[in-house]
Structure formats: C-alpha cells, structure tokens
CSV table of C-alpha atoms in Angstrom, one decimal:
chain,number,residue,atom,x,y,z
A,1,MET,CA,38.7,-47.8,12.6
A,2,LYS,CA,42.0,-46.1,12.7
A,3,GLY,CA,40.6,-42.7,11.3
A,4,VAL,CA,38.0,-42.3,14.0
A,5,GLN,CA,40.5,-43.2,16.7
A,6,THR,CA,42.9,-40.5,15.5
A,7,CYS,CA,40.3,-37.8,15.1
A,8,TRP,CA,38.2,-38.6,18.1
A,9,TRP,CA,37.6,-34.8,18.7
A,10,ALA,CA,35.9,-34.6,15.3
A,11,VAL,CA,32.7,-36.3,16.7
A,12,PRO,CA,32.0,-33.8,19.4
A,13,LEU,CA,33.1,-30.9,17.2
A,14,LEU,CA,30.7,-32.1,14.5
A,15,ALA,CA,27.9,-32.5,17.0
A,16,ALA,CA,28.5,-28.9,18.3
A,17,ALA,CA,28.5,-27.6,14.7
A,18,VAL,CA,25.2,-29.3,14.0
A,19,ILE,CA,23.6,-27.9,17.1
A,20,LEU,CA,24.8,-24.4,16.3
A,21,VAL,CA,23.5,-24.6,12.7
A,22,ALA,CA,20.3,-26.1,13.8
A,23,GLY,CA,20.0,-23.3,16.5
A,24,SER,CA,20.5,-20.6,13.9
A,25,ILE,CA,18.1,-22.1,11.5
A,26,ALA,CA,15.5,-22.3,14.2
A,27,GLY,CA,16.0,-18.6,14.8
A,28,ALA,CA,17.4,-18.9,18.3
A,29,GLN,CA,18.8,-15.6,19.4
A,30,GLU,CA,20.0,-14.3,22.7
A,31,LYS,CA,17.0,-13.7,24.9
A,32,VAL,CA,16.8,-10.6,27.1
A,33,SER,CA,15.7,-11.2,30.7
A,34,LYS,CA,12.3,-9.7,31.7
A,35,ASP,CA,13.7,-7.1,34.0
A,36,ARG,CA,15.9,-5.7,31.2
A,37,VAL,CA,13.1,-5.5,28.7
A,38,PRO,CA,12.0,-1.8,29.5
A,39,ALA,CA,15.6,-0.7,29.0
A,40,ALA,CA,16.0,-2.6,25.8
A,41,SER,CA,12.7,-1.1,24.6
A,42,LYS,CA,13.9,2.4,25.3
A,43,ALA,CA,17.2,1.8,23.7
A,44,ARG,CA,15.5,0.6,20.6
A,45,SER,CA,13.2,3.6,20.5
A,46,ASP,CA,16.1,6.0,21.1
A,47,PHE,CA,18.0,4.3,18.4
A,48,MET,CA,15.2,4.7,15.9
A,49,LYS,CA,14.6,8.4,16.8
A,50,SER,CA,18.3,9.2,16.4
A,51,ASN,CA,18.2,7.5,13.0
A,52,ALA,CA,15.2,9.6,12.1
A,53,GLU,CA,17.3,12.8,12.7
A,54,GLU,CA,19.7,11.6,10.0
A,55,VAL,CA,17.0,10.6,7.6
A,56,LYS,CA,15.5,14.1,7.9
A,57,ILE,CA,18.7,15.5,6.4
A,58,LEU,CA,18.6,13.0,3.6
A,59,THR,CA,14.9,13.7,2.8
A,60,SER,CA,15.6,17.4,2.5
A,61,VAL,CA,18.3,16.8,-0.1
A,62,ALA,CA,16.0,14.3,-2.0
A,63,LYS,CA,13.3,17.0,-2.1
A,64,GLY,CA,15.8,19.4,-3.6
A,65,GLU,CA,15.5,21.7,-0.5
A,66,ALA,CA,19.1,21.2,0.7
A,67,PRO,CA,22.3,20.7,-1.3
A,68,LEU,CA,24.0,17.4,-1.7
A,69,ASP,CA,27.2,18.0,0.2
A,70,ALA,CA,29.5,16.6,3.0
A,71,LYS,CA,26.7,16.9,5.5
A,72,THR,CA,24.6,14.6,3.4
A,73,VAL,CA,27.4,12.1,3.1
A,74,ALA,CA,27.9,12.1,6.9
A,75,ALA,CA,24.1,11.5,7.4
A,76,ALA,CA,24.1,8.7,4.9
A,77,GLU,CA,27.1,7.1,6.6
A,78,LYS,CA,25.5,7.4,10.0
A,79,VAL,CA,22.3,5.6,8.7
A,80,ASN,CA,24.4,2.9,7.1
A,81,ALA,CA,26.3,2.4,10.4
A,82,ASN,CA,22.9,2.2,12.1
A,83,SER,CA,21.8,-0.5,9.7
A,84,SER,CA,24.6,-2.7,11.1
A,85,GLU,CA,23.5,-2.0,14.7
A,86,LEU,CA,19.8,-2.5,14.0
A,87,LEU,CA,19.4,-6.2,14.8
A,88,SER,CA,21.2,-5.9,18.1
A,89,HIS,CA,18.3,-3.8,19.3
A,90,PHE,CA,15.8,-6.7,18.7
A,91,PRO,CA,16.7,-9.2,21.4
A,92,ALA,CA,14.2,-12.0,21.7
A,93,GLY,CA,11.6,-11.4,24.4
A,94,SER,CA,11.5,-7.6,24.0
A,95,GLY,CA,8.3,-7.3,21.9
A,96,ASP,CA,4.8,-6.2,22.5
A,97,ASP,CA,3.8,-9.6,23.9
A,98,VAL,CA,6.1,-8.9,26.8
A,99,LEU,CA,5.8,-5.1,27.0
A,100,PRO,CA,2.4,-4.1,25.6
A,101,LYS,CA,3.4,-0.4,25.0
A,102,ASP,CA,6.3,-1.4,22.8
A,103,ARG,CA,5.7,-1.1,19.1
A,104,ALA,CA,7.9,-4.1,18.0
A,105,LYS,CA,5.4,-6.8,17.1
A,106,ALA,CA,5.9,-10.2,18.6
A,107,VAL,CA,5.6,-11.7,15.1
A,108,ILE,CA,9.1,-10.3,14.4
A,109,TRP,CA,10.6,-13.2,16.3
A,110,LYS,CA,8.2,-15.7,14.7
A,111,GLU,CA,9.4,-14.6,11.3
A,112,TRP,CA,13.0,-13.9,12.3
A,113,SER,CA,14.6,-15.0,9.1
A,114,LYS,CA,12.3,-12.8,7.1
A,115,PHE,CA,13.0,-9.9,9.5
A,116,THR,CA,16.7,-10.3,9.2
A,117,GLY,CA,16.3,-10.5,5.4
A,118,LEU,CA,14.6,-7.1,5.5
A,119,ALA,CA,17.3,-5.7,7.8
A,120,ASP,CA,19.9,-6.9,5.3
A,121,ASN,CA,18.0,-5.1,2.5
A,122,PHE,CA,18.1,-2.0,4.6
A,123,LYS,CA,21.9,-2.4,5.1
A,124,LYS,CA,22.4,-2.8,1.3
A,125,ALA,CA,20.2,0.1,0.4
A,126,THR,CA,21.9,2.5,2.9
A,127,GLY,CA,25.3,1.3,1.6
A,128,ALA,CA,24.3,2.2,-1.9
A,129,LEU,CA,23.1,5.5,-0.7
A,130,VAL,CA,26.5,6.4,0.8
A,131,VAL,CA,28.1,5.6,-2.6
A,132,ALA,CA,25.5,7.8,-4.3
A,133,ALA,CA,26.0,10.6,-1.8
A,134,LYS,CA,29.8,10.6,-2.3
A,135,SER,CA,29.4,10.7,-6.1
A,136,GLY,CA,27.6,14.0,-5.9
A,137,ASP,CA,25.1,12.8,-8.5
A,138,VAL,CA,21.7,14.2,-7.3
A,139,LYS,CA,19.6,12.0,-9.5
A,140,GLU,CA,21.4,8.9,-8.4
A,141,PHE,CA,21.1,10.0,-4.8
A,142,ASN,CA,17.4,10.5,-5.1
A,143,ALA,CA,16.9,7.1,-6.7
A,144,LYS,CA,18.9,5.4,-3.9
A,145,LYS,CA,17.1,7.4,-1.2
A,146,ASP,CA,13.8,6.1,-2.6
A,147,GLN,CA,15.1,2.6,-2.1
A,148,VAL,CA,16.1,3.3,1.4
A,149,ASP,CA,12.6,4.6,2.2
A,150,GLN,CA,11.2,1.5,0.7
A,151,ALA,CA,13.5,-0.6,2.9
A,152,CYS,CA,12.4,1.3,6.0
A,153,GLY,CA,8.8,0.9,5.0
A,154,ALA,CA,9.0,-2.8,4.4
A,155,CYS,CA,9.7,-3.5,8.1
A,156,HIS,CA,7.5,-0.8,9.4
A,157,LYS,CA,4.5,-1.9,7.4
A,158,SER,CA,4.5,-5.4,8.9
A,159,TYR,CA,6.5,-5.3,12.1
A,160,ARG,CA,5.8,-2.0,13.8
A,161,GLY,CA,2.5,-1.8,15.7
A,162,ASP,CA,0.3,1.2,16.2
A,163,LEU,CA,0.9,3.8,18.9
A,164,LYS,CA,-0.9,2.2,21.8
A,165,LYS,CA,-4.1,4.0,22.8
B,1,MET,CA,6.5,-38.2,-52.8
B,2,THR,CA,3.5,-38.6,-50.7
B,3,THR,CA,5.5,-38.1,-47.5
B,4,ARG,CA,7.2,-35.0,-48.9
B,5,LEU,CA,3.8,-33.6,-49.9
B,6,ALA,CA,2.4,-34.4,-46.4
B,7,HIS,CA,5.3,-32.7,-44.8
B,8,GLY,CA,4.9,-29.7,-47.1
B,9,ILE,CA,1.2,-29.4,-46.2
B,10,ALA,CA,1.9,-29.8,-42.5
B,11,SER,CA,4.5,-27.1,-42.5
B,12,GLY,CA,2.3,-24.8,-44.6
B,13,VAL,CA,-0.6,-25.2,-42.2
B,14,SER,CA,1.6,-24.8,-39.2
B,15,PHE,CA,3.0,-21.6,-40.7
B,16,LEU,CA,-0.5,-20.3,-41.3
B,17,PHE,CA,-1.5,-21.0,-37.7
B,18,ALA,CA,1.6,-19.3,-36.5
B,19,ILE,CA,0.7,-16.2,-38.5
B,20,LEU,CA,-2.9,-16.3,-37.2
B,21,LEU,CA,-1.7,-16.4,-33.6
B,22,VAL,CA,0.7,-13.5,-34.1
B,23,ILE,CA,-1.7,-11.2,-36.0
B,24,PRO,CA,-4.3,-10.7,-33.2
B,25,ALA,CA,-1.5,-9.8,-30.7
B,26,SER,CA,-0.2,-7.1,-32.9
B,27,ALA,CA,-3.7,-6.0,-33.9
B,28,GLN,CA,-3.9,-3.8,-30.8
B,29,SER,CA,-4.1,-0.3,-32.2
B,30,PRO,CA,-2.1,2.6,-30.8
B,31,ALA,CA,-5.4,3.9,-29.5
B,32,ASP,CA,-6.0,0.7,-27.5
B,33,LYS,CA,-2.5,0.8,-26.1
B,34,GLU,CA,-3.0,4.4,-25.1
B,35,GLN,CA,-6.3,3.5,-23.3
B,36,LEU,CA,-4.6,0.7,-21.4
B,37,ARG,CA,-1.8,3.1,-20.4
B,38,ARG,CA,-4.3,5.6,-19.1
B,39,GLY,CA,-6.3,2.8,-17.5
B,40,GLU,CA,-3.3,1.5,-15.7
B,41,TYR,CA,-2.5,5.0,-14.3
B,42,ILE,CA,-6.1,5.3,-13.0
B,43,PHE,CA,-5.8,1.8,-11.5
B,44,HIS,CA,-2.8,3.0,-9.5
B,45,ALA,CA,-4.4,6.3,-8.5
B,46,ALA,CA,-7.5,4.6,-7.3
B,47,ASP,CA,-5.5,1.7,-5.8
B,48,CYS,CA,-8.0,-1.0,-6.6
B,49,TYR,CA,-5.1,-3.4,-5.9
B,50,SER,CA,-4.7,-2.9,-2.2
B,51,CYS,CA,-8.3,-3.7,-1.3
B,52,HIS,CA,-9.1,-6.3,-3.9
B,53,THR,CA,-5.9,-8.3,-3.5
B,54,ASP,CA,-4.9,-10.3,-0.4
B,55,THR,CA,-1.6,-8.5,-0.1
B,56,GLU,CA,-0.8,-10.1,3.3
B,57,HIS,CA,-0.9,-13.6,1.9
B,58,HIS,CA,0.4,-12.8,-1.5
B,59,GLY,CA,-2.9,-13.6,-3.1
B,60,PRO,CA,-3.4,-13.4,-6.9
B,61,GLU,CA,-4.0,-9.9,-8.2
B,62,LEU,CA,-7.6,-8.6,-7.8
B,63,ALA,CA,-8.9,-12.1,-7.0
B,64,GLY,CA,-10.3,-10.9,-3.7
B,65,GLY,CA,-8.9,-9.1,-0.7
B,66,ALA,CA,-8.3,-9.7,2.9
B,67,PRO,CA,-11.3,-9.0,5.2
B,68,ILE,CA,-11.9,-5.4,6.2
B,69,LYS,CA,-13.3,-5.1,9.8
B,70,THR,CA,-15.6,-2.1,10.3
B,71,PRO,CA,-17.9,-1.0,13.1
B,72,VAL,CA,-20.8,-2.5,11.2
B,73,GLY,CA,-19.3,-5.9,10.1
B,74,THR,CA,-16.6,-7.6,8.2
B,75,PHE,CA,-16.4,-7.1,4.5
B,76,TYR,CA,-14.5,-9.2,2.0
B,77,PRO,CA,-13.5,-7.2,-1.2
B,78,PRO,CA,-14.6,-9.4,-4.1
B,79,ASN,CA,-12.8,-10.9,-7.1
B,80,ILE,CA,-12.8,-8.3,-9.8
B,81,THR,CA,-10.6,-10.1,-12.3
B,82,PRO,CA,-12.2,-10.5,-15.8
B,83,ASP,CA,-13.2,-14.1,-14.9
B,84,ALA,CA,-16.6,-14.8,-16.4
B,85,ARG,CA,-17.8,-16.9,-13.5
B,86,PHE,CA,-16.3,-15.5,-10.3
B,87,GLY,CA,-15.1,-12.1,-11.4
B,88,ILE,CA,-16.6,-9.3,-13.5
B,89,GLY,CA,-15.8,-10.9,-16.9
B,90,GLY,CA,-19.4,-10.8,-17.9
B,91,TRP,CA,-19.8,-7.0,-17.2
B,92,SER,CA,-20.5,-4.6,-20.0
B,93,ASP,CA,-19.1,-1.1,-20.2
B,94,ALA,CA,-22.5,0.2,-19.0
B,95,ASP,CA,-22.5,-2.3,-16.1
B,96,PHE,CA,-19.1,-1.0,-15.0
B,97,ILE,CA,-20.0,2.6,-15.2
B,98,ARG,CA,-23.2,1.9,-13.3
B,99,ALA,CA,-21.2,0.2,-10.5
B,100,LEU,CA,-18.8,3.1,-10.0
B,101,ARG,CA,-21.3,5.9,-10.7
B,102,GLU,CA,-24.3,4.6,-8.9
B,103,GLY,CA,-23.1,1.8,-6.6
B,104,VAL,CA,-25.4,-0.8,-8.3
B,105,SER,CA,-24.4,-4.2,-9.6
B,106,PRO,CA,-25.4,-5.6,-13.0
B,107,ASP,CA,-28.2,-7.6,-11.4
B,108,GLY,CA,-29.6,-4.5,-9.8
B,109,HIS,CA,-28.6,-4.8,-6.2
B,110,ASN,CA,-26.8,-2.1,-4.2
B,111,PHE,CA,-23.2,-2.4,-3.3
B,112,TYR,CA,-22.3,-1.8,0.4
B,113,PRO,CA,-20.6,1.6,0.5
B,114,VAL,CA,-17.5,0.0,2.0
B,115,PHE,CA,-16.9,-0.1,-1.8
B,116,PRO,CA,-16.2,3.7,-2.0
B,117,TYR,CA,-18.5,4.5,-4.9
B,118,GLY,CA,-19.3,7.7,-2.9
B,119,SER,CA,-15.9,8.8,-4.2
B,120,PHE,CA,-15.7,6.9,-7.5
B,121,THR,CA,-19.1,8.4,-8.6
B,122,LYS,CA,-17.0,11.6,-9.1
B,123,MET,CA,-14.9,10.0,-11.9
B,124,SER,CA,-15.4,10.9,-15.5
B,125,ASP,CA,-17.0,8.4,-17.9
B,126,ARG,CA,-13.8,8.2,-19.8
B,127,ASP,CA,-11.7,7.4,-16.8
B,128,ILE,CA,-14.2,4.7,-15.7
B,129,LEU,CA,-14.0,3.0,-19.1
B,130,ASP,CA,-10.2,3.3,-19.3
B,131,LEU,CA,-10.0,1.6,-15.9
B,132,LYS,CA,-12.3,-1.2,-17.1
B,133,ALA,CA,-10.2,-1.7,-20.2
B,134,TYR,CA,-7.1,-2.1,-18.0
B,135,ILE,CA,-8.7,-4.4,-15.5
B,136,PHE,CA,-10.0,-6.6,-18.4
B,137,SER,CA,-6.4,-6.9,-19.7
B,138,LEU,CA,-5.3,-8.5,-16.5
B,139,PRO,CA,-5.4,-12.3,-15.9
B,140,ALA,CA,-8.7,-13.9,-15.0
B,141,VAL,CA,-8.6,-15.8,-11.7
B,142,SER,CA,-11.2,-18.4,-11.1
B,143,ALA,CA,-11.7,-17.9,-7.3
B,144,PRO,CA,-15.0,-17.3,-5.7
B,145,SER,CA,-15.4,-14.2,-3.5
B,146,HIS,CA,-15.9,-14.6,0.2
B,147,PRO,CA,-19.3,-13.5,1.5
B,148,HIS,CA,-19.4,-10.6,3.9
B,149,GLU,CA,-19.9,-11.2,7.6
B,150,LEU,CA,-22.7,-8.9,8.7
B,151,PRO,CA,-25.1,-8.8,11.6
B,152,PHE,CA,-28.6,-10.1,10.5
B,153,TYR,CA,-30.1,-6.6,10.5
B,154,LEU,CA,-27.7,-5.4,7.8
B,155,ARG,CA,-28.0,-8.2,5.4
B,156,TRP,CA,-30.8,-6.6,3.4
B,157,ARG,CA,-29.2,-4.6,0.6
B,158,LEU,CA,-32.4,-2.6,0.5
B,159,LEU,CA,-31.1,-0.8,3.6
B,160,VAL,CA,-28.3,0.6,1.4
B,161,SER,CA,-31.0,2.5,-0.5
B,162,GLY,CA,-31.7,4.3,2.8
B,163,TRP,CA,-28.0,4.9,3.3
B,164,LYS,CA,-27.8,6.4,-0.2
B,165,ILE,CA,-30.7,8.8,0.4
B,166,LEU,CA,-28.9,10.2,3.5
B,167,ASN,CA,-25.3,10.0,2.4
B,168,PHE,CA,-24.8,9.5,-1.4
B,169,VAL,CA,-24.4,12.3,-3.9
B,170,GLU,CA,-24.2,10.9,-7.4
B,171,GLY,CA,-22.3,12.4,-10.3
B,172,PRO,CA,-19.0,13.3,-11.8
B,173,LEU,CA,-16.9,16.2,-10.3
B,174,LYS,CA,-17.1,19.5,-12.1
B,175,PRO,CA,-14.1,21.7,-11.9
B,176,ASP,CA,-14.3,24.8,-9.7
B,177,PRO,CA,-13.8,27.8,-12.0
B,178,THR,CA,-12.6,30.0,-9.1
B,179,LYS,CA,-9.6,27.7,-8.5
B,180,ASP,CA,-6.5,27.0,-10.5
B,181,PRO,CA,-6.0,23.9,-12.6
B,182,LYS,CA,-3.5,22.4,-10.1
B,183,TRP,CA,-6.1,22.6,-7.3
B,184,ASN,CA,-8.8,21.1,-9.5
B,185,ARG,CA,-6.5,18.3,-10.6
B,186,GLY,CA,-5.5,17.7,-7.0
B,187,ARG,CA,-9.2,17.6,-5.9
B,188,TYR,CA,-10.1,15.1,-8.7
B,189,LEU,CA,-7.2,12.8,-7.8
B,190,ALA,CA,-7.9,13.0,-4.1
B,191,GLU,CA,-11.7,12.9,-4.1
B,192,ALA,CA,-12.6,10.9,-7.2
B,193,LEU,CA,-9.7,8.4,-7.5
B,194,ALA,CA,-7.5,8.1,-4.4
B,195,HIS,CA,-10.6,8.5,-2.2
B,196,CYS,CA,-8.5,9.7,0.7
B,197,SER,CA,-11.5,11.0,2.5
B,198,GLU,CA,-13.1,7.5,2.8
B,199,CYS,CA,-10.4,6.5,5.4
B,200,HIS,CA,-9.3,9.9,6.7
B,201,SER,CA,-12.7,11.3,7.6
B,202,PRO,CA,-14.8,10.5,10.6
B,203,ARG,CA,-18.2,8.8,10.0
B,204,THR,CA,-21.7,9.8,11.0
B,205,ILE,CA,-24.0,7.5,12.9
B,206,THR,CA,-25.3,6.2,9.5
B,207,MET,CA,-21.7,5.5,8.4
B,208,GLY,CA,-21.7,8.3,5.9
B,209,ILE,CA,-18.6,10.6,5.7
B,210,ASP,CA,-18.9,13.5,8.1
B,211,ARG,CA,-18.3,16.2,5.6
B,212,SER,CA,-18.2,19.0,8.2
B,213,ALA,CA,-15.0,17.3,9.5
B,214,ALA,CA,-13.6,15.9,6.3
B,215,TYR,CA,-10.0,14.7,6.4
B,216,SER,CA,-9.8,15.1,10.2
B,217,GLY,CA,-9.1,11.5,10.8
B,218,ASN,CA,-11.1,8.5,12.0
B,219,PRO,CA,-10.6,6.8,15.4
B,220,SER,CA,-12.6,3.8,14.2
B,221,GLY,CA,-11.0,3.1,10.9
B,222,PRO,CA,-10.7,-0.2,9.1
B,223,ASP,CA,-9.6,-3.0,11.3
B,224,GLY,CA,-10.1,-0.7,14.3
B,225,LYS,CA,-7.1,1.4,13.4
B,226,THR,CA,-6.8,5.1,14.2
B,227,ILE,CA,-6.5,7.0,10.9
B,228,PRO,CA,-4.7,10.3,11.2
B,229,ASN,CA,-6.0,13.8,10.8
B,230,ILE,CA,-4.6,15.2,7.5
B,231,THR,CA,-6.1,18.7,7.6
B,232,PRO,CA,-3.6,21.6,7.7
B,233,ASP,CA,-4.1,22.1,11.5
B,234,ASP,CA,-1.3,21.6,14.0
B,235,SER,CA,-3.1,18.4,15.1
B,236,GLY,CA,-2.9,17.3,11.5
B,237,ILE,CA,-0.3,18.0,8.9
B,238,GLY,CA,-0.1,21.8,9.5
B,239,SER,CA,3.6,21.6,9.9
B,240,TRP,CA,4.0,19.8,6.6
B,241,SER,CA,4.8,21.7,3.4
B,242,GLU,CA,3.2,20.8,0.1
B,243,SER,CA,6.5,19.2,-0.9
B,244,ASP,CA,6.6,17.2,2.3
B,245,VAL,CA,3.1,15.8,1.4
B,246,ALA,CA,4.1,15.1,-2.2
B,247,TYR,CA,7.3,13.4,-1.2
B,248,ALA,CA,5.5,11.2,1.4
B,249,LEU,CA,3.1,10.1,-1.3
B,250,LYS,CA,6.1,9.1,-3.4
B,251,THR,CA,8.3,7.2,-0.9
B,252,GLY,CA,6.5,7.1,2.5
B,253,ALA,CA,9.1,9.3,4.2
B,254,THR,CA,7.7,11.9,6.5
B,255,PRO,CA,9.3,15.2,7.3
B,256,ASP,CA,10.3,14.1,10.8
B,257,GLY,CA,12.4,11.2,9.5
B,258,ASP,CA,9.8,8.5,10.0
B,259,VAL,CA,8.2,6.4,7.3
B,260,LEU,CA,4.5,5.7,6.8
B,261,GLY,CA,3.4,2.1,7.4
B,262,SER,CA,0.3,0.1,7.9
B,263,PHE,CA,-2.5,0.8,5.3
B,264,MET,CA,-0.8,4.0,4.1
B,265,GLY,CA,2.2,1.9,3.2
B,266,ASP,CA,0.1,-0.2,0.9
B,267,VAL,CA,-1.5,2.9,-0.6
B,268,ILE,CA,1.9,4.3,-1.4
B,269,GLU,CA,3.4,1.0,-2.5
B,270,HIS,CA,0.6,0.1,-4.9
B,271,GLY,CA,-0.9,3.5,-5.6
B,272,THR,CA,0.6,6.9,-5.2
B,273,ARG,CA,4.1,5.8,-5.9
B,274,TYR,CA,3.1,5.4,-9.6
B,275,LEU,CA,1.8,8.9,-10.0
B,276,THR,CA,3.7,11.7,-11.7
B,277,ASP,CA,5.5,14.2,-9.5
B,278,ASP,CA,3.1,16.8,-10.8
B,279,ASP,CA,0.1,14.8,-9.8
B,280,ARG,CA,1.4,14.2,-6.3
B,281,ALA,CA,2.1,17.9,-6.0
B,282,ALA,CA,-1.5,18.6,-7.1
B,283,ILE,CA,-2.8,16.2,-4.4
B,284,ALA,CA,-0.6,17.9,-1.8
B,285,HIS,CA,-1.8,21.3,-3.0
B,286,TYR,CA,-5.4,20.3,-2.6
B,287,ILE,CA,-5.0,18.6,0.7
B,288,LYS,CA,-3.2,21.5,2.2
B,289,SER,CA,-6.1,23.7,1.2
B,290,VAL,CA,-8.9,21.9,3.0
B,291,PRO,CA,-10.4,23.5,6.1
B,292,PRO,CA,-8.1,22.9,9.1
B,293,ILE,CA,-9.8,21.0,11.8
B,294,HIS,CA,-8.4,20.6,15.3
B,295,ARG,CA,-8.7,17.0,16.3
B,296,VAL,CA,-6.0,15.2,18.2
B,297,LEU,CA,-5.9,11.4,17.7
B,298,ARG,CA,-3.4,8.9,18.8
B,299,THR,CA,-2.4,7.9,15.3
B,300,ALA,CA,-1.7,4.6,13.8
B,301,ASP,CA,1.7,4.5,12.2
C-alpha cells in the first residue's frame, strides 16, 4: 500500500509507543541498583524529616499558636515543592524487602498506581494549602491543613512500616 | 366508561400507597432524630467501625472485621449490623445493655474480652441505648461472622468467667467530685467510649489490663505491633501539650511534624476526627493527667 510505504517509520514508532504505554501501565519504574539502596533509603528518610520541619510550622498555625504570616506561606510552599519531589525518592527496589530496616513497605511497588494516586492527592492538597496561606484566611488555612494531614496519613497508614525492633 | 373508572381506581390506589410509604419515613419524631444524632456521636467516639468492619478490604460497614492477632489467639470481630440472622437484629435493648455492661451475649455466654466490655461497662445506660438505636438504623448485611481461631485450651467460654473474676469491674463510671467537669468528661470519653487503655496499656499474665501501668504502652499489641506509651513521661507524651494531643486526635498530625498511622490512623479517621474540639480537648486534659510512667518502647508508627 502506498500509505505504509511512505510512513514506514510509523510502524516502529507505534511499536515503541505501545511498549512505553504498556510499561507505564505495568508500573515499571527506574530500578535502583542494590549497592545504591542504602543511600536512597537515607535520602528518603532525610527528605521526610526535612518535610516534617516545615509541617511543624504549619501545625502551630493551625492550632492557633502561631500567626498566619509570610513564614507560614514559605513553609506551605516548601511542602508543596516537596510533594513534587516525593515520588523520585521511591525508586523500585529500595523498600523493606531489600533493606529490612527501611520503613517503605514493599507493597508500595506492587500497588504503584494507587501509591502515585495518593502522592498526587498530597500534591493537590499542599497546593490548596499554599493558596489558603496566601489568602490570610485562618479558617480556610485550617481546613486545608486538615486535608494535607489526611493526605499524609493516607500513605503512612498503609505504606509506612513500623520502626524495626 | 369502565376503562376510565378502572384507571381512576388504579390512580387512586397508587396515590394511597404512595402516601402510606411516605408517612412512616416522616413519622420519625424529633426525639428519635435526636437519639440517632447522639447515637452516631457515641458510635464515632467508641469507634465500633474500625474493629467491626474490614477496612483493609473495604468490607461492608459493621459486617465483620479483619482478624485481630493477639498473644492468645486470633479473633474475628463479628457482624453487628441489624441483620436478624447473622447480626444483632434480634437483640432487645436489654440484650444490648447486657452485652456492653456485663460482657454476656443474649444466649448467656461470655464474650471474649478482646471485645472491650471492660471499658464499655463504664458507659451510661442512655449512651448504650442511643448507640443501639444508631446501629439499628444502619443497613443490615447478611454475612456470617468468622469463628475465632483459638488454641484448644481457650475454647471454653467458661474460662472467661475466671478472667472476669480476676480482671473485670462491672458498672458505669461515676464522676469524681474532686475533679473539674472537663476532666470528668475526658475520663468518660477515654475510658468508657474510646477505650484508649485497652490498646495503650500493658497486659498482665491473665490478659487483664495492668492498671498499675495504665497507658504506658504495650509491646505485644494487636497484630504484634508495639503500642506507644501515652503517659505524660518523657518516654511517653511528656513533651506534648494538651493542644498537641487534641490536634493529633483531630488530624493525626504530631507536634514533631509527623503523622500517626497504622491502627491510630483508623481510630482518628473513623473515630476521634468526628468529636467536637471541646471533647478532644477534654480527652487531652484527662490523658495528660494520668500518672507518668517511664517505659521506653520502640514504637509502631
């Protein structure tokens, strides 16, 4: 057929597209090599701890123990920025099946699309929190902070393991 | 003319049926609605949902919970929907009071105290009946309960009578006149409804709550998890203010920027999140007043 002869490159391109889509549906992510797992685990743990420092500021405001001000906005923006960085800290093969002391449960990568959905919720919730913080409306901020906490909890409930004894 | 008459009769009868269907729905008195509102609140405070529903597999509400592994066996919280065959639909008010007050079923056998009637016995009669009214307003689910998995020597419920003699103090909580109303309200919420002590206290060799160490955590909690010390000691929540505790019960956020997960996540999501700010503050006020006990545990999250 004349069409196929002209667009011969369409066939391998289509094949590549199908493979990529199939790969993303199957949850294929970049896998970290075993020797790099301890560093990935530490980086993830440091990331979460630094995030906690910002959340502390937000919680004080939500409890009415600190004013809603520029410092609050900065903290909210930092947490929102973190939410975009979050998934990069979960390379496949870095969970507690590979490194038993790590708290990231292996089930994360079995339920990757669910996990990324929750990460997306976190991103949306922190985005809304930034808007609320900038508005200066304390009631609105408290409501949005509540939703951020719920988004954090949704992952931590199912996907973070206990501190290992 | 016959057709028109038939049509007329048919519409008239349909109209009557429609009215009859509508009337019972609106026959709920303001008093009934008020009782259901109170009952729903108690339902959340006591968090029947988290144990009696298989939350992990999105099971139907109150139709039976995921198994609870304990040092003495695996228990399956039963179906407590108002289903007449597989739930508690056949229970009278007196049956329900007896279950929570005494830990005895309508056919006279003891409940295993994994069902925390050691705490629910402290509820008032009115709260127990309000709770029943609310549960009976929920959908009946026809699903059989799963039998418990216990070693042979624990299968005689008669043994629970022995447990009760050693560990069970029956009866509603009476307010302490030397303490303020906020403390008394907090104690009622914590001890009679939310039953915090049942998870957060260590157990004696007969699996009773070790009251001398109440709230100081349990290294052998449900499903083998380590349950944290929540006494106001440094090894517990000594660094938390009352407002920290109240806020954590609302959203799960801790004062160090973390968030509570695991079982406590369920307790907050299905339970304490629904309480009023005042009630959470009361619980915090009470919990921060219990004797501080130094006990370091590697905590579950």
